Short mmCIF file of C-alpha atoms and ligand atoms in Angstrom, two decimals:
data_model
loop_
_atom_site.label_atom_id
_atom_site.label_comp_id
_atom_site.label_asym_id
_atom_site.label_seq_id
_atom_site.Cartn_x
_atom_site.Cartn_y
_atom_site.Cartn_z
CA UNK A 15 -55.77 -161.86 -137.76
CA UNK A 16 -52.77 -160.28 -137.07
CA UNK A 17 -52.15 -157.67 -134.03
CA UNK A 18 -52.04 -154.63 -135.86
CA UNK A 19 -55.98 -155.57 -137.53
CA UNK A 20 -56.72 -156.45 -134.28
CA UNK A 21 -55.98 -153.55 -132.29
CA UNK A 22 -57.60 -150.89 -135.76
CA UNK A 23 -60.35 -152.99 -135.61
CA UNK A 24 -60.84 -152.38 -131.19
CA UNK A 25 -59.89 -149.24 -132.04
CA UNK A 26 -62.61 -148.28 -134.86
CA UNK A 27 -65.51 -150.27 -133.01
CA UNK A 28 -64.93 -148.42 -129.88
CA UNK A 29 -65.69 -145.30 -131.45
CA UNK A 30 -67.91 -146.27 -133.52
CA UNK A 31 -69.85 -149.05 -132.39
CA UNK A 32 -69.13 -153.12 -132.28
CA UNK A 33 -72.57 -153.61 -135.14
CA UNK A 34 -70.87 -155.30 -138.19
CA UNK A 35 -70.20 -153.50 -141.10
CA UNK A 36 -72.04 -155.13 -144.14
CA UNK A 37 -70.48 -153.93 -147.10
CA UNK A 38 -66.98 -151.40 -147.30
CA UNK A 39 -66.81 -148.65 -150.14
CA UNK A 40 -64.15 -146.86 -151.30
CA UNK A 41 -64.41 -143.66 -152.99
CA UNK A 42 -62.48 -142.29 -155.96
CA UNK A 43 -61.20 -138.79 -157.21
CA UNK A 44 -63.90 -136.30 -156.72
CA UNK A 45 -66.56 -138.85 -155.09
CA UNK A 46 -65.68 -137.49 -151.68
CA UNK A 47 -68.79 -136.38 -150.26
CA UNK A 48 -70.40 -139.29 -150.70
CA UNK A 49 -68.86 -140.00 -147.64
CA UNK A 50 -70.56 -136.95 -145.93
CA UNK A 51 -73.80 -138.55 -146.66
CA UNK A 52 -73.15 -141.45 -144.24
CA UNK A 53 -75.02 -140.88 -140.65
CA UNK A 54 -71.87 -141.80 -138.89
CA UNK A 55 -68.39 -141.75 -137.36
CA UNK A 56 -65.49 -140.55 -139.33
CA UNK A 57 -62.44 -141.19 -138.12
CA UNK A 58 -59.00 -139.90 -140.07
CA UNK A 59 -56.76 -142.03 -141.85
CA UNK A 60 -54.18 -140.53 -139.45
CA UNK A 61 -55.10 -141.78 -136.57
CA UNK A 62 -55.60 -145.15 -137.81
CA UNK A 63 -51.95 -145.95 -137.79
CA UNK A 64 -51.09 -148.16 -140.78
CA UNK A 65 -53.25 -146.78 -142.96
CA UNK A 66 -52.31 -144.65 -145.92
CA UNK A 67 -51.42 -141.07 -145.99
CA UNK A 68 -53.36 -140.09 -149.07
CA UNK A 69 -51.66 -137.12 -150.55
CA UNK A 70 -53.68 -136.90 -153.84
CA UNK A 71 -56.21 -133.69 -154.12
CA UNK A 72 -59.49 -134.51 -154.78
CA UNK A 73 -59.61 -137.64 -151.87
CA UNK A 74 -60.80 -137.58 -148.31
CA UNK A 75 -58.66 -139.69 -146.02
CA UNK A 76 -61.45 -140.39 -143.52
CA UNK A 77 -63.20 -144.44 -142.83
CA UNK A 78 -66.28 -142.98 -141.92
CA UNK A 79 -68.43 -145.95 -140.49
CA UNK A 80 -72.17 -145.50 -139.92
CA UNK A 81 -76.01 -146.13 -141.89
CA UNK A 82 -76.55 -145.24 -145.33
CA UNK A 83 -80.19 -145.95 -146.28
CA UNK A 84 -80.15 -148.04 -143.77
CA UNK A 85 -76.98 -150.24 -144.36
CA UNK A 86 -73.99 -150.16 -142.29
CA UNK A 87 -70.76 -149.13 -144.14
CA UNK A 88 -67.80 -148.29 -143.96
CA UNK A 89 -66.43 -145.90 -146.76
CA UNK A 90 -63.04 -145.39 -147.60
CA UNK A 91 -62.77 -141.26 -148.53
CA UNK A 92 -59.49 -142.25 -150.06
CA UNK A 93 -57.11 -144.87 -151.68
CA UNK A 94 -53.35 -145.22 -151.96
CA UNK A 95 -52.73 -145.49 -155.67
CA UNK A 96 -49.42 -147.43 -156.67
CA UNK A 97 -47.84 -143.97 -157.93
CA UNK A 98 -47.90 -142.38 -154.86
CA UNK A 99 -45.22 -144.20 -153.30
CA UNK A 100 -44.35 -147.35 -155.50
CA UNK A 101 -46.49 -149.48 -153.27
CA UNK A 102 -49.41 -151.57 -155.08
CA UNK A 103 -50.53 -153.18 -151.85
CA UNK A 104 -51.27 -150.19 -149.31
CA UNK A 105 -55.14 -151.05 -149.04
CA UNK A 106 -54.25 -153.93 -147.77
CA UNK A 107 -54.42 -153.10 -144.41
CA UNK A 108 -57.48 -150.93 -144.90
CA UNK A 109 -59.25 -154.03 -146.24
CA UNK A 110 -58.26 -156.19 -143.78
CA UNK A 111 -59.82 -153.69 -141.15
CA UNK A 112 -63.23 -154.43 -143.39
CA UNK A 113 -63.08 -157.94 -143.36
CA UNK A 114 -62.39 -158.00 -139.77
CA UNK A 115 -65.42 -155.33 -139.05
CA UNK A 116 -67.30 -157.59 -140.23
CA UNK A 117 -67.91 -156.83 -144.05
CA UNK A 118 -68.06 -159.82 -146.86
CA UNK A 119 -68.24 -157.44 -150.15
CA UNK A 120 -66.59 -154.51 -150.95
CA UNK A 121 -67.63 -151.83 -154.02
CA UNK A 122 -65.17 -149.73 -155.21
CA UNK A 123 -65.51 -146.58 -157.58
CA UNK A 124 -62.53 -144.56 -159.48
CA UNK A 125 -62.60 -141.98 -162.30
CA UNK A 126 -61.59 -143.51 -165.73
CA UNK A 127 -61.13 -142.42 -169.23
CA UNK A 128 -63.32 -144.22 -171.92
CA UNK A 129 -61.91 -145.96 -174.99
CA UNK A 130 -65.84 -146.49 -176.03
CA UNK A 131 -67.88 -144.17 -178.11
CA UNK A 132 -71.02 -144.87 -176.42
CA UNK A 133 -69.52 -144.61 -172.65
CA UNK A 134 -69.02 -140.64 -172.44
CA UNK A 135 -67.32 -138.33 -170.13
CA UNK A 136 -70.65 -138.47 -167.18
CA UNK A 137 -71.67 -141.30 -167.87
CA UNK A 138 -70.94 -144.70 -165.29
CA UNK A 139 -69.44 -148.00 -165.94
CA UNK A 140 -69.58 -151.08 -164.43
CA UNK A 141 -66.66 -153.34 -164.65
CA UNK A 142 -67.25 -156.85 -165.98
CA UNK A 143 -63.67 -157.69 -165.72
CA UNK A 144 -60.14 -155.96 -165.91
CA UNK A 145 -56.84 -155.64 -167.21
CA UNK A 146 -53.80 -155.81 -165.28
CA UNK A 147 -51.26 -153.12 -167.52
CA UNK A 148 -49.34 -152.77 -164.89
CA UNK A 149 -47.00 -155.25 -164.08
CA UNK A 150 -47.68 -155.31 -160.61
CA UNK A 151 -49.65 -157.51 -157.98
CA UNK A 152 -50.20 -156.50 -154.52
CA UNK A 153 -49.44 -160.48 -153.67
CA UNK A 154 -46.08 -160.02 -154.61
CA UNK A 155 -44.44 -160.88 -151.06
CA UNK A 156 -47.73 -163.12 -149.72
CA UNK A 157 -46.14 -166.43 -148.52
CA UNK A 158 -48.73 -168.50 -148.57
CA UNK A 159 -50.88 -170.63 -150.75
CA UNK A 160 -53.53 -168.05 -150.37
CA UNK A 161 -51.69 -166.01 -152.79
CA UNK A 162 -52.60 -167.90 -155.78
CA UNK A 163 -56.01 -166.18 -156.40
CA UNK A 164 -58.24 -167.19 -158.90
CA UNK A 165 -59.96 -164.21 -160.84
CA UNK A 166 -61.75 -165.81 -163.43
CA UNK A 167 -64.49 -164.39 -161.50
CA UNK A 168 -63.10 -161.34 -159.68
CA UNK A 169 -66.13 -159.09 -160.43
CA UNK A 170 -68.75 -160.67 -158.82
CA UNK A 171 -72.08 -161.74 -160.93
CA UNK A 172 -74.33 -161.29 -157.71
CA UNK A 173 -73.17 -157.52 -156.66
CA UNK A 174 -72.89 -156.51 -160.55
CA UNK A 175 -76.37 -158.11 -161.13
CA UNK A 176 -78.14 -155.87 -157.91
CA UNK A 177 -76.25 -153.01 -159.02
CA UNK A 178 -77.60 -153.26 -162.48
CA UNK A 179 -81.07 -153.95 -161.47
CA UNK A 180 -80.47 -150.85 -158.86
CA UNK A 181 -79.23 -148.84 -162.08
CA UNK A 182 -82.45 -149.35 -164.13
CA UNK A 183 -84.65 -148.57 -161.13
CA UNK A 184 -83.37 -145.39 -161.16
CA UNK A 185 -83.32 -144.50 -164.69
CA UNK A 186 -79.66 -144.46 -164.90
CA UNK A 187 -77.53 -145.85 -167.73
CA UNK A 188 -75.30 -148.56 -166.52
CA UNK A 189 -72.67 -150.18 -169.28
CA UNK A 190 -70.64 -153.41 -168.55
CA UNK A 191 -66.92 -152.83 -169.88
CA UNK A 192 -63.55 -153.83 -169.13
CA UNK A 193 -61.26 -151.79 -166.80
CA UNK A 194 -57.91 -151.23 -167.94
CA UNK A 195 -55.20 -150.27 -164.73
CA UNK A 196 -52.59 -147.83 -165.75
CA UNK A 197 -49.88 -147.21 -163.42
CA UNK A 198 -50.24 -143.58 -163.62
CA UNK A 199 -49.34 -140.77 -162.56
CA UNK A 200 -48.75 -139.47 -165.74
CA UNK A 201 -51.42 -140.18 -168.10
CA UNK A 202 -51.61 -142.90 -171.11
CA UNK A 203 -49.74 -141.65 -174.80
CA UNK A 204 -52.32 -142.02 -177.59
CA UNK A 205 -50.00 -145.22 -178.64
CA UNK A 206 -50.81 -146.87 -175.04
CA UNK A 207 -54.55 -146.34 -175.48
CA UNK A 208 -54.66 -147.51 -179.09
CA UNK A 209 -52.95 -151.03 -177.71
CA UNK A 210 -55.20 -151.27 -174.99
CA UNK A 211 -57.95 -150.62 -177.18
CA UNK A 212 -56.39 -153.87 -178.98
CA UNK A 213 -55.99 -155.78 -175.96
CA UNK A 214 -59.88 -155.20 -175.00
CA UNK A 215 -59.80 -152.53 -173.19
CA UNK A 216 -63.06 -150.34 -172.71
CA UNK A 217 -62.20 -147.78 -169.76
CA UNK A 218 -58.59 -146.66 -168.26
CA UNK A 219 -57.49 -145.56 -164.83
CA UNK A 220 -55.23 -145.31 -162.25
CA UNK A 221 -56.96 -147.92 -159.70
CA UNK A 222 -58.80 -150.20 -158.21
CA UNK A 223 -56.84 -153.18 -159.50
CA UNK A 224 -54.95 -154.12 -156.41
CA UNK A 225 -58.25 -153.56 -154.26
CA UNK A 226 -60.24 -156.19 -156.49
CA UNK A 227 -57.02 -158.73 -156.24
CA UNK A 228 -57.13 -157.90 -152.66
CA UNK A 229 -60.29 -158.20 -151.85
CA UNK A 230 -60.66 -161.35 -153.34
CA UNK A 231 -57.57 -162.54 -151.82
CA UNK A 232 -59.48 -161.72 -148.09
CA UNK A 233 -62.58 -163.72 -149.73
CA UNK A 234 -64.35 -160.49 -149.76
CA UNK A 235 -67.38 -160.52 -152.96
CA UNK A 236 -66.66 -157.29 -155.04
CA UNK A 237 -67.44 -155.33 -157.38
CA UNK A 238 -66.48 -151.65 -159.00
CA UNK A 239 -67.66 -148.55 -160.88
CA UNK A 240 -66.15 -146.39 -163.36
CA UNK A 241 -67.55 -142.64 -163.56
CA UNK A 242 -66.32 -141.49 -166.68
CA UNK A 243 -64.50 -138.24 -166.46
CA UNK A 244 -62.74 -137.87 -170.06
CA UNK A 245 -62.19 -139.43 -173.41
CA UNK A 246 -58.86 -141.54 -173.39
CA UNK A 247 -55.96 -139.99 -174.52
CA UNK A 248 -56.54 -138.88 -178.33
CA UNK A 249 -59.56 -139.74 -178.79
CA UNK A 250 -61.15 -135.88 -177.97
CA UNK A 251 -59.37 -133.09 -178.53
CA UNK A 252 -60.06 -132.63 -174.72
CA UNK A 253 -56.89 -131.97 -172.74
CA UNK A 254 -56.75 -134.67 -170.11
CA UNK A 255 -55.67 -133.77 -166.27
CA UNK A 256 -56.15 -134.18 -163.23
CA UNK A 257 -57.87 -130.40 -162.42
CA UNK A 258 -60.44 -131.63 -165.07
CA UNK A 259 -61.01 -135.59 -163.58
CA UNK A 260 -61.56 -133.30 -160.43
CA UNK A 261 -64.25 -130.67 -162.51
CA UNK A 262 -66.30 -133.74 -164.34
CA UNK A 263 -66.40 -136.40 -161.26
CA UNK A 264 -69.00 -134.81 -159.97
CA UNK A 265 -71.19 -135.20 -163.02
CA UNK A 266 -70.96 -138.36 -162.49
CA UNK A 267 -71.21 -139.15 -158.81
CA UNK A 268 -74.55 -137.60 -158.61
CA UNK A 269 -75.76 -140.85 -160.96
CA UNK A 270 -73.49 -142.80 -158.72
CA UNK A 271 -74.76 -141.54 -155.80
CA UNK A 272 -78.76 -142.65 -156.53
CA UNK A 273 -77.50 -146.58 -157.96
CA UNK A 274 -75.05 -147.05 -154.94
CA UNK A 275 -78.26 -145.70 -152.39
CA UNK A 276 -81.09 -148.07 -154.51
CA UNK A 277 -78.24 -150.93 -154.76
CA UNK A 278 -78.19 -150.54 -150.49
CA UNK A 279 -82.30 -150.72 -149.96
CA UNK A 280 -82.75 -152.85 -152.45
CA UNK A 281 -80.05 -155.08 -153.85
CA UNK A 282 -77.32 -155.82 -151.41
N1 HPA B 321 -56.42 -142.20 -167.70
C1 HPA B 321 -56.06 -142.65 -166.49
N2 HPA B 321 -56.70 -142.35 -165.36
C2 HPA B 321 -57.76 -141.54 -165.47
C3 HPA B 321 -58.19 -141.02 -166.69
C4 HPA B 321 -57.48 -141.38 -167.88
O1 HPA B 321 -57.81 -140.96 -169.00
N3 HPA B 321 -59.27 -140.25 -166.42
C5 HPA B 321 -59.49 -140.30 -165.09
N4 HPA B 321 -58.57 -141.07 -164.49
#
């Protein structure tokens, strides 16, 4: 552990208690106030020096670590994405912090477009695997051996099956697809969704990526949730932005809300 996780991780447990975290969550555009339904300690981004300043509307840049139903957490109100400063590996610290609070899984949730006619914009997704369209690794720079990663595996079988087994408890449809990661910001050309269609794509987005390479990379388990705010680009005559991700997250997040809370009693 290096210094710098040492002295966030003092820093965090002082405030909010030394208990170890059991499982880290990181929010995505518009799932916010999930966060606000932890019984906890929220502590700013800003004041955890190292950690991202999040400058994208829609995202909460608190850890907030306390008990949801009964769990303890910690939940990440906001992410770095690669396009807000060119770097792919700025939740690396953040995760880090997790690992070292004690945590040994990690779900993370985004907003995504769907290149599937039977996942629609409010419905969830749970990603079976993904697809690096990017380019990038957050590894790029890791000296050691560690950085050779396997991912045949990345989305764990264990979390995915107690999240789908949390999902039918509560009534809600949960689809397995692949996650496509887009560097972003601006959105995909009707051309770039028709190849990743080719390539096996099922659901595009701006994130998560470099959190499910990192995580593993930390030997964290993990896993990762889609709500589906749009129809890829041309496939609806919907226009796509980011006011609207914003407008149909929430339809979304409700569902998510309920899975993630039955996943927690029963499934973690
Ligand atoms: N593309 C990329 N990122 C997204 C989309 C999309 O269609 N919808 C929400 N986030």
């Amino acid at each position: 552990m290096t210094d710098q996780i040492a002295a966030l991780t003092a820093l965090i447990q002082a405030r909010a208690g030394s208990a170890p975290v059991e499982l880290g969550l990181i929010l995505g555009s518009g799932l916010g106030h999930l966060a606000a339904s932890v019984e906890g300690v929220a502590i700013p981004y800003a004041e955890l020096d190292g950690f991202p300043h999040v400058g994208v509307s829609g995202h909460n840049p608190n850890l907030v670590i306390g008990t949801l139903e009964g769990r303890r957490v910690a939940v990440f109100g906001a992410r770095e994405h690669y396009y807000e400063n060119g770097n792919p590996s700025a939740m690396r610290l953040p995760l880090a912090v997790l690992k070292a609070l004690g945590a040994t899984a990690l779900i993370a949730t985004n907003a995504a477009g769907s290149l599937r006619a039977d996942i629609l914009p409010g419905d969830l997704m749970l990603l079976n695997d993904h697809i690096n369209f990017s380019g990038l690794n957050p590894l790029i720079g890791e000296r050691t051996d560690a950085r050779f990663v396997p991912m045949t595996m990345a989305h764990d079988p264990e979390l995915r099956s107690g999240l789908r087994a949390a999902a039918k408890a509560c009534g809600v449809t949960l689809p397995e697809g692949v996650y496509t990661w887009y560097s972003g910001p601006s959105f995909e050309t009707p051309a770039e969704i028709r190849a990743i269609k080719i390539l096996g794509g099922d659901a595009v987005g701006m994130s998560t990526v470099p959190e499910v390479i990192l995580a593993r990379f930390l030997g964290l388990r993990v896993a990762a949730i889609s709500t589906i705010t749009n129809m890829a680009a041309g496939l609806s005559d919907e226009q796509i932005s980011h006011e609207h991700t914003k407008a149909m997250a929430p339809l979304g997040a409700a569902k998510l809300e309920q899975v993630l809370r039955q996943f927690l009693r029963h499934g973690l």
